[in-house]
Amino acid sequence: MKAQKEKGLIRYYGFSFHADPALLEELLTAHPDVDFIQLQLNYADWDNPGVASRECYEIARAHGVSITVMEPVKGGALANPADKVQRIFKAANPDASFASWAIRYVAGMDGVITVLSGMSNIAQMNDNLSYMKNFAPLTADEQAVIRKAQEALQEDKSIACTACHYCTDGCPVRIPIPEIFAVKNDQDRSKRWDGGKLYYHVVTATNGKASDCVECGQCESSCPQHLPIISLLKECVSME
């Protein structure tokens, strides 16, 4: 990349980062000419020790490196957050989409040059344009609303899987991990719901079950949310 930059073929170069803050500090210290870095930043992961959004952001800014944001809506999870979070946002502004809170939260941060929102249809694109065309950072009052949402999320004990399926590609026993976690979350949210085992058997009918896990660790090493998948699968065995 440095050679291509010297030739004038590229103007800026950077990299996408998915590891811990200590490695980021090491990399940016060793390569002070890096122009930008892509980080997973969102209000749900800001103080999440597995993702360490805040620490990685602060390290990048300390090195003067610009930031491109990935997962601002956490794989779509923050476009349809927990009920308590939805009530907080609706009380503050009933006309604002849940995704708009998440995207504006990161778009207004110092040093952020691009936010990758992950739109998947025209309606989402139009929603993004409605508040990004004439962008305004969150006000102090809106930042306070975000803090309330963060507090509410800390009370949510559901499995924070975004169904990206990175974990399933190399699973030797073909366990549909995101689908199993989705069933477990539904069951935990509705304690009297009796469809858990039925849906569990549907998603595992032609694939591996949670109890088939051989604990190879491939899933955990590929999970962008850094979930303890092996132990979580053990919790799901009760649905078999």
Short mmCIF file of C-alpha atoms in Angstrom, two decimals, residues 57-228:
data_model
loop_
_atom_site.label_atom_id
_atom_site.label_comp_id
_atom_site.label_asym_id
_atom_site.label_seq_id
_atom_site.Cartn_x
_atom_site.Cartn_y
_atom_site.Cartn_z
CA TYR A 57 -11.94 4.96 19.20
CA GLU A 58 -9.84 6.80 21.77
CA ILE A 59 -6.64 5.09 20.59
CA ALA A 60 -7.35 6.01 16.97
CA ARG A 61 -7.98 9.64 17.87
CA ALA A 62 -4.87 9.79 20.05
CA HIS A 63 -2.87 8.80 16.97
CA GLY A 64 -4.73 11.32 14.80
CA VAL A 65 -6.18 8.59 12.59
CA SER A 66 -9.53 9.21 10.91
CA ILE A 67 -12.29 6.63 11.34
CA THR A 68 -14.73 4.83 9.09
CA VAL A 69 -17.52 3.28 11.16
CA MET A 70 -18.80 -0.24 10.59
CA GLU A 71 -21.73 -1.83 12.46
CA PRO A 72 -23.25 1.50 13.60
CA VAL A 73 -26.62 -0.27 13.87
CA LYS A 74 -25.01 -3.50 15.13
CA GLY A 75 -26.03 -5.72 12.25
CA GLY A 76 -29.53 -4.25 12.29
CA ALA A 77 -30.12 -5.01 15.97
CA LEU A 78 -30.34 -1.31 16.87
CA ALA A 79 -32.90 -0.71 14.13
CA ASN A 80 -35.23 -2.90 16.17
CA PRO A 81 -33.89 -2.71 19.73
CA ALA A 82 -35.35 -4.15 22.92
CA ASP A 83 -38.83 -2.91 23.84
CA LYS A 84 -37.56 -0.80 26.74
CA VAL A 85 -35.08 0.96 24.44
CA GLN A 86 -37.80 1.58 21.87
CA ARG A 87 -39.97 3.23 24.51
CA ILE A 88 -37.10 5.52 25.54
CA PHE A 89 -36.51 6.70 21.97
CA LYS A 90 -40.20 7.08 21.16
CA ALA A 91 -40.76 9.18 24.26
CA ALA A 92 -37.93 11.48 23.22
CA ASN A 93 -38.90 11.76 19.54
CA PRO A 94 -41.77 9.69 18.18
CA ASP A 95 -40.94 10.63 14.58
CA ALA A 96 -37.26 9.53 14.60
CA SER A 97 -36.40 6.00 13.47
CA PHE A 98 -34.44 3.80 15.85
CA ALA A 99 -31.67 3.51 13.26
CA SER A 100 -31.36 7.29 13.10
CA TRP A 101 -30.40 7.45 16.77
CA ALA A 102 -27.65 4.88 16.24
CA ILE A 103 -26.24 6.42 13.06
CA ARG A 104 -26.30 10.02 14.29
CA TYR A 105 -24.62 8.89 17.52
CA VAL A 106 -21.48 7.81 15.67
CA ALA A 107 -21.66 10.25 12.75
CA GLY A 108 -21.23 13.19 15.09
CA MET A 109 -18.03 11.88 16.70
CA ASP A 110 -14.78 13.73 16.16
CA GLY A 111 -12.64 12.15 13.46
CA VAL A 112 -15.41 10.08 11.87
CA ILE A 113 -15.31 10.51 8.08
CA THR A 114 -17.74 7.80 6.92
CA VAL A 115 -20.53 5.72 8.47
CA LEU A 116 -21.39 2.42 6.77
CA SER A 117 -25.05 2.00 7.65
CA GLY A 118 -25.71 -1.35 5.95
CA MET A 119 -28.95 -0.36 4.20
CA SER A 120 -30.82 -3.28 2.61
CA ASN A 121 -33.82 -1.65 0.94
CA ILE A 122 -35.06 1.65 -0.49
CA ALA A 123 -37.04 2.53 2.65
CA GLN A 124 -33.90 2.31 4.77
CA MET A 125 -31.98 4.41 2.26
CA ASN A 126 -34.66 7.10 2.32
CA ASP A 127 -34.63 7.04 6.11
CA ASN A 128 -30.85 7.51 6.14
CA LEU A 129 -31.06 10.40 3.69
CA SER A 130 -33.74 12.12 5.76
CA TYR A 131 -31.33 12.88 8.60
CA MET A 132 -27.92 12.64 6.88
CA LYS A 133 -28.54 14.97 3.93
CA ASN A 134 -28.50 17.96 6.27
CA PHE A 135 -26.71 16.25 9.12
CA ALA A 136 -26.92 17.59 12.67
CA PRO A 137 -25.04 15.92 15.54
CA LEU A 138 -26.96 14.78 18.59
CA THR A 139 -27.79 17.56 21.02
CA ALA A 140 -26.91 17.36 24.71
CA ASP A 141 -30.49 16.28 25.47
CA GLU A 142 -30.33 13.59 22.78
CA GLN A 143 -27.02 12.34 24.16
CA ALA A 144 -28.78 11.95 27.50
CA VAL A 145 -31.44 9.82 25.78
CA ILE A 146 -28.69 7.60 24.35
CA ARG A 147 -27.27 7.11 27.85
CA LYS A 148 -30.70 5.98 29.06
CA ALA A 149 -30.85 3.51 26.17
CA GLN A 150 -27.39 2.19 27.06
CA GLU A 151 -28.50 1.64 30.64
CA ALA A 152 -31.57 -0.23 29.43
CA LEU A 153 -29.45 -2.43 27.17
CA GLN A 154 -27.28 -3.43 30.12
CA GLU A 155 -30.39 -4.94 31.70
CA ASP A 156 -31.13 -6.97 28.55
CA LYS A 157 -29.67 -10.45 29.02
CA SER A 158 -30.53 -11.81 25.57
CA ILE A 159 -27.76 -13.23 23.39
CA ALA A 160 -26.30 -10.33 21.38
CA CYS A 161 -26.07 -12.27 18.10
CA THR A 162 -26.51 -10.20 14.92
CA ALA A 163 -26.99 -13.27 12.67
CA CYS A 164 -24.02 -12.42 10.44
CA HIS A 165 -23.33 -16.18 10.08
CA TYR A 166 -19.56 -15.75 10.14
CA CYS A 167 -19.56 -18.48 12.78
CA THR A 168 -21.31 -21.10 10.65
CA ASP A 169 -19.11 -21.23 7.55
CA GLY A 170 -16.43 -23.37 9.15
CA CYS A 171 -18.50 -25.30 11.70
CA PRO A 172 -17.51 -28.97 11.30
CA VAL A 173 -20.93 -30.21 12.46
CA ARG A 174 -23.00 -27.53 10.66
CA ILE A 175 -24.72 -26.06 13.71
CA PRO A 176 -27.11 -23.18 12.74
CA ILE A 177 -25.81 -21.05 15.61
CA PRO A 178 -27.65 -17.76 14.90
CA GLU A 179 -30.97 -19.54 14.41
CA ILE A 180 -30.56 -21.46 17.67
CA PHE A 181 -29.71 -18.26 19.53
CA ALA A 182 -32.77 -16.55 18.04
CA VAL A 183 -35.02 -19.32 19.36
CA LYS A 184 -33.35 -19.12 22.78
CA ASN A 185 -33.88 -15.35 22.92
CA ASP A 186 -37.55 -15.73 21.96
CA GLN A 187 -38.02 -18.36 24.62
CA ASP A 188 -36.33 -16.27 27.32
CA ARG A 189 -38.35 -13.16 26.46
CA SER A 190 -41.63 -15.11 26.68
CA LYS A 191 -41.26 -17.48 29.60
CA ARG A 192 -44.72 -18.97 29.07
CA TRP A 193 -44.17 -19.49 25.34
CA ASP A 194 -44.23 -23.22 24.56
CA GLY A 195 -42.94 -23.04 21.01
CA GLY A 196 -39.25 -23.06 21.87
CA LYS A 197 -38.63 -26.76 21.41
CA LEU A 198 -40.80 -26.90 18.31
CA TYR A 199 -38.87 -24.13 16.55
CA TYR A 200 -35.59 -25.48 17.82
CA HIS A 201 -36.26 -28.80 16.11
CA VAL A 202 -37.26 -26.97 12.92
CA VAL A 203 -33.97 -25.06 12.64
CA THR A 204 -31.88 -28.12 13.53
CA ALA A 205 -33.81 -30.67 11.46
CA THR A 206 -31.15 -30.95 8.74
CA ASN A 207 -28.22 -29.47 10.68
CA GLY A 208 -26.27 -30.02 13.86
CA LYS A 209 -27.78 -29.45 17.30
CA ALA A 210 -26.30 -27.45 20.15
CA SER A 211 -25.26 -30.70 21.84
CA ASP A 212 -23.25 -31.67 18.76
CA CYS A 213 -20.70 -28.90 19.39
CA VAL A 214 -17.15 -30.30 19.46
CA GLU A 215 -15.77 -27.09 21.01
CA CYS A 216 -13.25 -26.51 18.22
CA GLY A 217 -13.49 -22.75 18.78
CA GLN A 218 -13.75 -21.81 15.10
CA CYS A 219 -17.01 -19.96 15.74
CA GLU A 220 -15.65 -17.87 18.59
CA SER A 221 -12.57 -16.83 16.65
CA SER A 222 -14.74 -15.55 13.77
CA CYS A 223 -17.49 -13.84 15.80
CA PRO A 224 -17.31 -10.03 15.37
CA GLN A 225 -19.33 -9.64 18.58
CA HIS A 226 -16.82 -11.79 20.51
CA LEU A 227 -19.57 -13.95 21.98
CA PRO A 228 -18.68 -17.00 24.15
#
